[in-house]
Amino acid sequence: MGDILEVAGRKLSSRLIIGTGKYETYEQNAQAAEAAGAEMVTVAVRRVNLTDKDKPLLVDYLDPKKYVYLPNTAGCFTAEDAIRTLRLAREAGGWELVKLEVLSDQKTLYPDMEETLRAAKLLIKEGFDVMVYCSDDPVYARKLEDAGCCAIMPLGSLIGSGLGIINPVNIRLIIEQSSVPVIVDAGVGTASDAAVAMELGCDGVLMNTAIAEAKDPILMASAMKNAVIAGREAYLAGRMPKKRYADPSSPLAGLI
């Protein structure tokens, strides 16, 4: 394992994390995860069947021994709801690595940062490893890291919007100040958006709708895998400087 993503002691060779919502079937979800090369999947505890054996179980299709499960608090609008949801996740599956998101309103699903920070502090005090969905505000990103969050997950743009990375300057500022992984979460619509996030220096990308609502989810999952790899390699390689005027590829000296 070479260039790895490490979050709270978990080492991953894939920097692409995918969701488990909006797919037509669990089987399609599993095929997308395979095509994406993902090693971590996030799961909405409130919406995905993890324990009712009378209905199809996600774990029958996405083996918890193969994939790192990342329970999340999608649909929670208060710190109390989020904390209660993750306590249930720990009881159900023993999961302590979690994704915290506390939303502000139904229209934008924008994160409520005051409630998010409050919930993060309480969950960390209870022993959870908290990956945190947040706004692209560098000030709050610093506060969340100072509180002990193991990964900062700023939105690229609104959840499910597919608008791409609308504020690359702020994403870059968050990356520069962070000593924990920065993973863009939400807003990615297509492969070029994922590549942009990685070229900015993000440690990973999390997405759901971009794959699940593609006309061909399996093919889009494969495209996203390649985009994340390409973006990461371009970031490590370092882009050429931008210039105001032309610069010929071949020397002009000695021309007849």
PDB file of C-alpha atoms in Angstrom, residues 122-227:
ATOM      1  CA  LEU A 122     -20.141  15.650  23.033  1.00  0.00           C
ATOM      2  CA  LEU A 123     -19.531  12.682  20.709  1.00  0.00           C
ATOM      3  CA  ILE A 124     -15.750  12.931  21.023  1.00  0.00           C
ATOM      4  CA  LYS A 125     -16.142  13.043  24.799  1.00  0.00           C
ATOM      5  CA  GLU A 126     -18.080   9.746  24.508  1.00  0.00           C
ATOM      6  CA  GLY A 127     -15.239   8.122  22.571  1.00  0.00           C
ATOM      7  CA  PHE A 128     -16.458   8.445  18.990  1.00  0.00           C
ATOM      8  CA  ASP A 129     -14.070   9.135  16.112  1.00  0.00           C
ATOM      9  CA  VAL A 130     -15.899  11.943  14.343  1.00  0.00           C
ATOM     10  CA  MET A 131     -15.612  12.794  10.657  1.00  0.00           C
ATOM     11  CA  VAL A 132     -17.569  15.988  10.324  1.00  0.00           C
ATOM     12  CA  TYR A 133     -19.616  17.450   7.470  1.00  0.00           C
ATOM     13  CA  CYS A 134     -19.321  21.220   7.567  1.00  0.00           C
ATOM     14  CA  SER A 135     -19.555  24.453   5.654  1.00  0.00           C
ATOM     15  CA  ASP A 136     -16.521  25.689   3.720  1.00  0.00           C
ATOM     16  CA  ASP A 137     -15.780  28.166   6.507  1.00  0.00           C
ATOM     17  CA  PRO A 138     -12.074  27.955   7.499  1.00  0.00           C
ATOM     18  CA  VAL A 139     -12.832  29.373  10.962  1.00  0.00           C
ATOM     19  CA  TYR A 140     -15.316  26.653  11.860  1.00  0.00           C
ATOM     20  CA  ALA A 141     -13.104  24.026  10.227  1.00  0.00           C
ATOM     21  CA  ARG A 142     -10.336  25.017  12.645  1.00  0.00           C
ATOM     22  CA  LYS A 143     -12.718  24.899  15.606  1.00  0.00           C
ATOM     23  CA  LEU A 144     -13.863  21.392  14.640  1.00  0.00           C
ATOM     24  CA  GLU A 145     -10.293  20.154  14.355  1.00  0.00           C
ATOM     25  CA  ASP A 146      -9.399  21.765  17.682  1.00  0.00           C
ATOM     26  CA  ALA A 147     -12.399  19.943  19.191  1.00  0.00           C
ATOM     27  CA  GLY A 148     -10.830  16.633  18.116  1.00  0.00           C
ATOM     28  CA  CYS A 149     -12.571  15.704  14.850  1.00  0.00           C
ATOM     29  CA  CYS A 150     -10.541  13.157  12.875  1.00  0.00           C
ATOM     30  CA  ALA A 151     -11.525  14.465   9.422  1.00  0.00           C
ATOM     31  CA  ILE A 152     -12.908  17.747   8.139  1.00  0.00           C
ATOM     32  CA  MET A 153     -15.508  17.390   5.378  1.00  0.00           C
ATOM     33  CA  PRO A 154     -16.423  20.735   3.817  1.00  0.00           C
ATOM     34  CA  LEU A 155     -19.187  20.862   1.238  1.00  0.00           C
ATOM     35  CA  GLY A 156     -18.227  21.487  -2.365  1.00  0.00           C
ATOM     36  CA  SER A 157     -21.752  22.834  -2.842  1.00  0.00           C
ATOM     37  CA  LEU A 158     -25.205  21.927  -1.548  1.00  0.00           C
ATOM     38  CA  ILE A 159     -26.051  18.262  -0.932  1.00  0.00           C
ATOM     39  CA  GLY A 160     -27.383  16.578  -4.055  1.00  0.00           C
ATOM     40  CA  SER A 161     -26.994  19.732  -6.177  1.00  0.00           C
ATOM     41  CA  GLY A 162     -24.250  18.556  -8.515  1.00  0.00           C
ATOM     42  CA  LEU A 163     -22.979  22.139  -8.721  1.00  0.00           C
ATOM     43  CA  GLY A 164     -19.345  21.144  -8.196  1.00  0.00           C
ATOM     44  CA  ILE A 165     -16.753  23.024  -6.136  1.00  0.00           C
ATOM     45  CA  ILE A 166     -18.176  26.541  -5.906  1.00  0.00           C
ATOM     46  CA  ASN A 167     -15.609  28.002  -3.500  1.00  0.00           C
ATOM     47  CA  PRO A 168     -12.183  26.511  -4.255  1.00  0.00           C
ATOM     48  CA  VAL A 169     -10.404  29.342  -2.423  1.00  0.00           C
ATOM     49  CA  ASN A 170     -12.004  28.423   0.896  1.00  0.00           C
ATOM     50  CA  ILE A 171     -11.415  24.714   0.330  1.00  0.00           C
ATOM     51  CA  ARG A 172      -7.756  25.474  -0.258  1.00  0.00           C
ATOM     52  CA  LEU A 173      -7.565  27.595   2.920  1.00  0.00           C
ATOM     53  CA  ILE A 174      -9.049  24.717   4.936  1.00  0.00           C
ATOM     54  CA  ILE A 175      -6.515  22.288   3.460  1.00  0.00           C
ATOM     55  CA  GLU A 176      -3.581  24.585   4.261  1.00  0.00           C
ATOM     56  CA  GLN A 177      -4.502  24.926   7.926  1.00  0.00           C
ATOM     57  CA  SER A 178      -5.585  21.331   8.630  1.00  0.00           C
ATOM     58  CA  SER A 179      -3.489  18.544  10.098  1.00  0.00           C
ATOM     59  CA  VAL A 180      -6.266  15.954   9.700  1.00  0.00           C
ATOM     60  CA  PRO A 181      -7.647  14.692   6.353  1.00  0.00           C
ATOM     61  CA  VAL A 182      -9.852  17.101   4.406  1.00  0.00           C
ATOM     62  CA  ILE A 183     -12.500  15.307   2.377  1.00  0.00           C
ATOM     63  CA  VAL A 184     -14.893  17.193   0.114  1.00  0.00           C
ATOM     64  CA  ASP A 185     -18.415  16.052   0.872  1.00  0.00           C
ATOM     65  CA  ALA A 186     -21.461  17.052  -1.198  1.00  0.00           C
ATOM     66  CA  GLY A 187     -21.885  18.892  -4.464  1.00  0.00           C
ATOM     67  CA  VAL A 188     -19.804  16.725  -6.780  1.00  0.00           C
ATOM     68  CA  GLY A 189     -21.786  16.192  -9.977  1.00  0.00           C
ATOM     69  CA  THR A 190     -19.418  14.575 -12.398  1.00  0.00           C
ATOM     70  CA  ALA A 191     -15.875  13.275 -12.717  1.00  0.00           C
ATOM     71  CA  SER A 192     -14.252  16.654 -13.408  1.00  0.00           C
ATOM     72  CA  ASP A 193     -15.613  17.980 -10.088  1.00  0.00           C
ATOM     73  CA  ALA A 194     -13.912  15.117  -8.247  1.00  0.00           C
ATOM     74  CA  ALA A 195     -10.660  15.796 -10.097  1.00  0.00           C
ATOM     75  CA  VAL A 196     -10.808  19.494  -9.163  1.00  0.00           C
ATOM     76  CA  ALA A 197     -11.263  18.637  -5.489  1.00  0.00           C
ATOM     77  CA  MET A 198      -8.241  16.353  -5.557  1.00  0.00           C
ATOM     78  CA  GLU A 199      -6.125  18.836  -7.543  1.00  0.00           C
ATOM     79  CA  LEU A 200      -6.813  21.400  -4.811  1.00  0.00           C
ATOM     80  CA  GLY A 201      -5.101  19.015  -2.405  1.00  0.00           C
ATOM     81  CA  CYS A 202      -8.067  17.342  -0.746  1.00  0.00           C
ATOM     82  CA  ASP A 203      -7.297  13.990   0.837  1.00  0.00           C
ATOM     83  CA  GLY A 204     -10.460  12.418  -0.518  1.00  0.00           C
ATOM     84  CA  VAL A 205     -13.942  12.880  -1.909  1.00  0.00           C
ATOM     85  CA  LEU A 206     -17.269  11.576  -0.626  1.00  0.00           C
ATOM     86  CA  MET A 207     -20.260  11.346  -2.944  1.00  0.00           C
ATOM     87  CA  ASN A 208     -23.596   9.635  -3.332  1.00  0.00           C
ATOM     88  CA  THR A 209     -26.055  11.298  -5.714  1.00  0.00           C
ATOM     89  CA  ALA A 210     -23.547  11.844  -8.510  1.00  0.00           C
ATOM     90  CA  ILE A 211     -23.206   8.082  -8.853  1.00  0.00           C
ATOM     91  CA  ALA A 212     -26.645   6.869  -7.762  1.00  0.00           C
ATOM     92  CA  GLU A 213     -28.564   9.236 -10.051  1.00  0.00           C
ATOM     93  CA  ALA A 214     -26.320   8.872 -13.093  1.00  0.00           C
ATOM     94  CA  LYS A 215     -27.944   7.206 -16.110  1.00  0.00           C
ATOM     95  CA  ASP A 216     -25.393   4.417 -15.684  1.00  0.00           C
ATOM     96  CA  PRO A 217     -24.344   4.385 -12.019  1.00  0.00           C
ATOM     97  CA  ILE A 218     -21.778   1.633 -12.470  1.00  0.00           C
ATOM     98  CA  LEU A 219     -20.004   3.436 -15.319  1.00  0.00           C
ATOM     99  CA  MET A 220     -20.098   6.738 -13.376  1.00  0.00           C
ATOM    100  CA  ALA A 221     -18.594   4.980 -10.344  1.00  0.00           C
ATOM    101  CA  SER A 222     -15.715   3.839 -12.512  1.00  0.00           C
ATOM    102  CA  ALA A 223     -15.307   7.375 -13.912  1.00  0.00           C
ATOM    103  CA  MET A 224     -15.191   8.795 -10.389  1.00  0.00           C
ATOM    104  CA  LYS A 225     -12.517   6.305  -9.355  1.00  0.00           C
ATOM    105  CA  ASN A 226     -10.323   7.338 -12.264  1.00  0.00           C
ATOM    106  CA  ALA A 227     -10.991  11.060 -11.659  1.00  0.00           C
TER     107      ALA A 227
END
